[in-house]
mmCIF file of C-alpha atoms in Angstrom:
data_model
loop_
_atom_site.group_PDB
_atom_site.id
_atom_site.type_symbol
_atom_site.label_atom_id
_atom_site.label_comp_id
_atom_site.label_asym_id
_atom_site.label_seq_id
_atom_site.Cartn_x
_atom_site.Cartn_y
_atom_site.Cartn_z
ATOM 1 C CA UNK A 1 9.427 6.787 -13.277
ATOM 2 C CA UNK A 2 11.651 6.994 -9.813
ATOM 3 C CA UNK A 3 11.859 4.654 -7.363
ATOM 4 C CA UNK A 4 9.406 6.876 -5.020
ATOM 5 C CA UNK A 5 7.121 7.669 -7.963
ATOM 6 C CA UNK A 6 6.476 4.019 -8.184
ATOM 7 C CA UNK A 7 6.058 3.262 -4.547
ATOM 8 C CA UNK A 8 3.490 6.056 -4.392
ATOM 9 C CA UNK A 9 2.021 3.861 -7.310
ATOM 10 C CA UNK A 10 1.674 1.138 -5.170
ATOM 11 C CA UNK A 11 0.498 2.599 -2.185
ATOM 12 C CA UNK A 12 -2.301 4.388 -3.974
ATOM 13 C CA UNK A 13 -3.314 0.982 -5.114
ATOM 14 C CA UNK A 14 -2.975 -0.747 -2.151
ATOM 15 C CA UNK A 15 -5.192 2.493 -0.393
ATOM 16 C CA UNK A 16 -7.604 1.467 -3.445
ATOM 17 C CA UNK A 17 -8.039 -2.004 -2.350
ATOM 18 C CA UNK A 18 -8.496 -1.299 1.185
ATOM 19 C CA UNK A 19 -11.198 1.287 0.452
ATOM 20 C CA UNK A 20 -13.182 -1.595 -1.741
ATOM 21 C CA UNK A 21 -13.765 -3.316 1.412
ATOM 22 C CA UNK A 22 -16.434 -0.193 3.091
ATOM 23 C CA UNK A 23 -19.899 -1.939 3.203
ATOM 24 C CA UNK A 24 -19.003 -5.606 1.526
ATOM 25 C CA UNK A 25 -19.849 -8.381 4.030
ATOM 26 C CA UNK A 26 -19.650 -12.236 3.747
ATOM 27 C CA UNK A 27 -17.659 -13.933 0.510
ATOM 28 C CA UNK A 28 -17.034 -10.395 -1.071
ATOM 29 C CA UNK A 29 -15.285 -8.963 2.261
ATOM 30 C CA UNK A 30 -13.430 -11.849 2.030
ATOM 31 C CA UNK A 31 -12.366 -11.539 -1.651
ATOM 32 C CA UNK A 32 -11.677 -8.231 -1.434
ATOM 33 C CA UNK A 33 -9.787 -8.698 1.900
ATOM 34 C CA UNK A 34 -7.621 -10.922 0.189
ATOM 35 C CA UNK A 35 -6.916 -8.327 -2.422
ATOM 36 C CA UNK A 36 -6.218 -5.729 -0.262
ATOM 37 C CA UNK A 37 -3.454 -7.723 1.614
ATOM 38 C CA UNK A 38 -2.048 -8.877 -1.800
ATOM 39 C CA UNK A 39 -1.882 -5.100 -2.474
ATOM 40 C CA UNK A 40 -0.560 -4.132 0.998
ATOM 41 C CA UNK A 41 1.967 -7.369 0.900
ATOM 42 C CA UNK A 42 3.214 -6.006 -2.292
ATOM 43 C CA UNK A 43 3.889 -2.167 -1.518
ATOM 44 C CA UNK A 44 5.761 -3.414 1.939
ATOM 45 C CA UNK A 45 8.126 -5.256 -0.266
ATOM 46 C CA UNK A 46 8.842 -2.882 -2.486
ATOM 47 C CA UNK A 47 9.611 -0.599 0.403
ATOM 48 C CA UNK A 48 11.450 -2.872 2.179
ATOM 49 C CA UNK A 49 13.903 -3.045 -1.112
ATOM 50 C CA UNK A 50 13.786 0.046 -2.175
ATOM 51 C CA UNK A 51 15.083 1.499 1.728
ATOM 52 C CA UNK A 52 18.032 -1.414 1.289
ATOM 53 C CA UNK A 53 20.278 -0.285 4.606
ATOM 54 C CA UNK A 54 18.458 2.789 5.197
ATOM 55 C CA UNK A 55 15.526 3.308 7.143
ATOM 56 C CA UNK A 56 12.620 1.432 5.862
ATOM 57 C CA UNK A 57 10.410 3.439 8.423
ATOM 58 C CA UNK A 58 11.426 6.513 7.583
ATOM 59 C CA UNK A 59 10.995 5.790 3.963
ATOM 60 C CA UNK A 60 7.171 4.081 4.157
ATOM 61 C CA UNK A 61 6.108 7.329 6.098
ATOM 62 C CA UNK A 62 7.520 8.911 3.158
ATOM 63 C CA UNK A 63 5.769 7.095 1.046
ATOM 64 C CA UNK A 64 2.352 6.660 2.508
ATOM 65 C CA UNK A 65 2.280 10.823 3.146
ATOM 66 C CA UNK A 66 2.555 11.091 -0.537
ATOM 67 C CA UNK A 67 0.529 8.646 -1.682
ATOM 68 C CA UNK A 68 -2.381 10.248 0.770
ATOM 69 C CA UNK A 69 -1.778 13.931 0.575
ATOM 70 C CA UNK A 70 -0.273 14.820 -2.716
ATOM 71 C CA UNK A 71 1.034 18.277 -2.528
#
């Protein structure tokens, strides 16, 4: 798997979590909230290293395009 294959990965996942939290409310929005920025924390990381001195912009547009409209 490439390096962009696998940030796609993540951002899918991340998108996953963050779509959990339509219609929760109380303790579960919370839980779930808390999952959702785990998720998010951990794909901005990855992008972060993965760009190294490049752009890290250019590359989580990148990233986030593909994850949400696959070709």
């Amino acid at each position: 798997m490439s390096d962009i294959d696998r940030l796609i990965e993540l951002q899918r996942a991340s998108d996953a979590e963050h779509a959990k939290l339509q219609g929760l409310d109380g303790e579960e929005h919370a839980a779930q909230w808390e999952r959702w920025r785990k998720a998010a924390e951990t794909v901005q990381a990855a992008i972060t290293e993965a760009a190294g001195d490049g752009n890290r912009y250019e590359l989580e547009a990148k990233v986030k395009k593909a994850a949400r409209h696959p070709e």
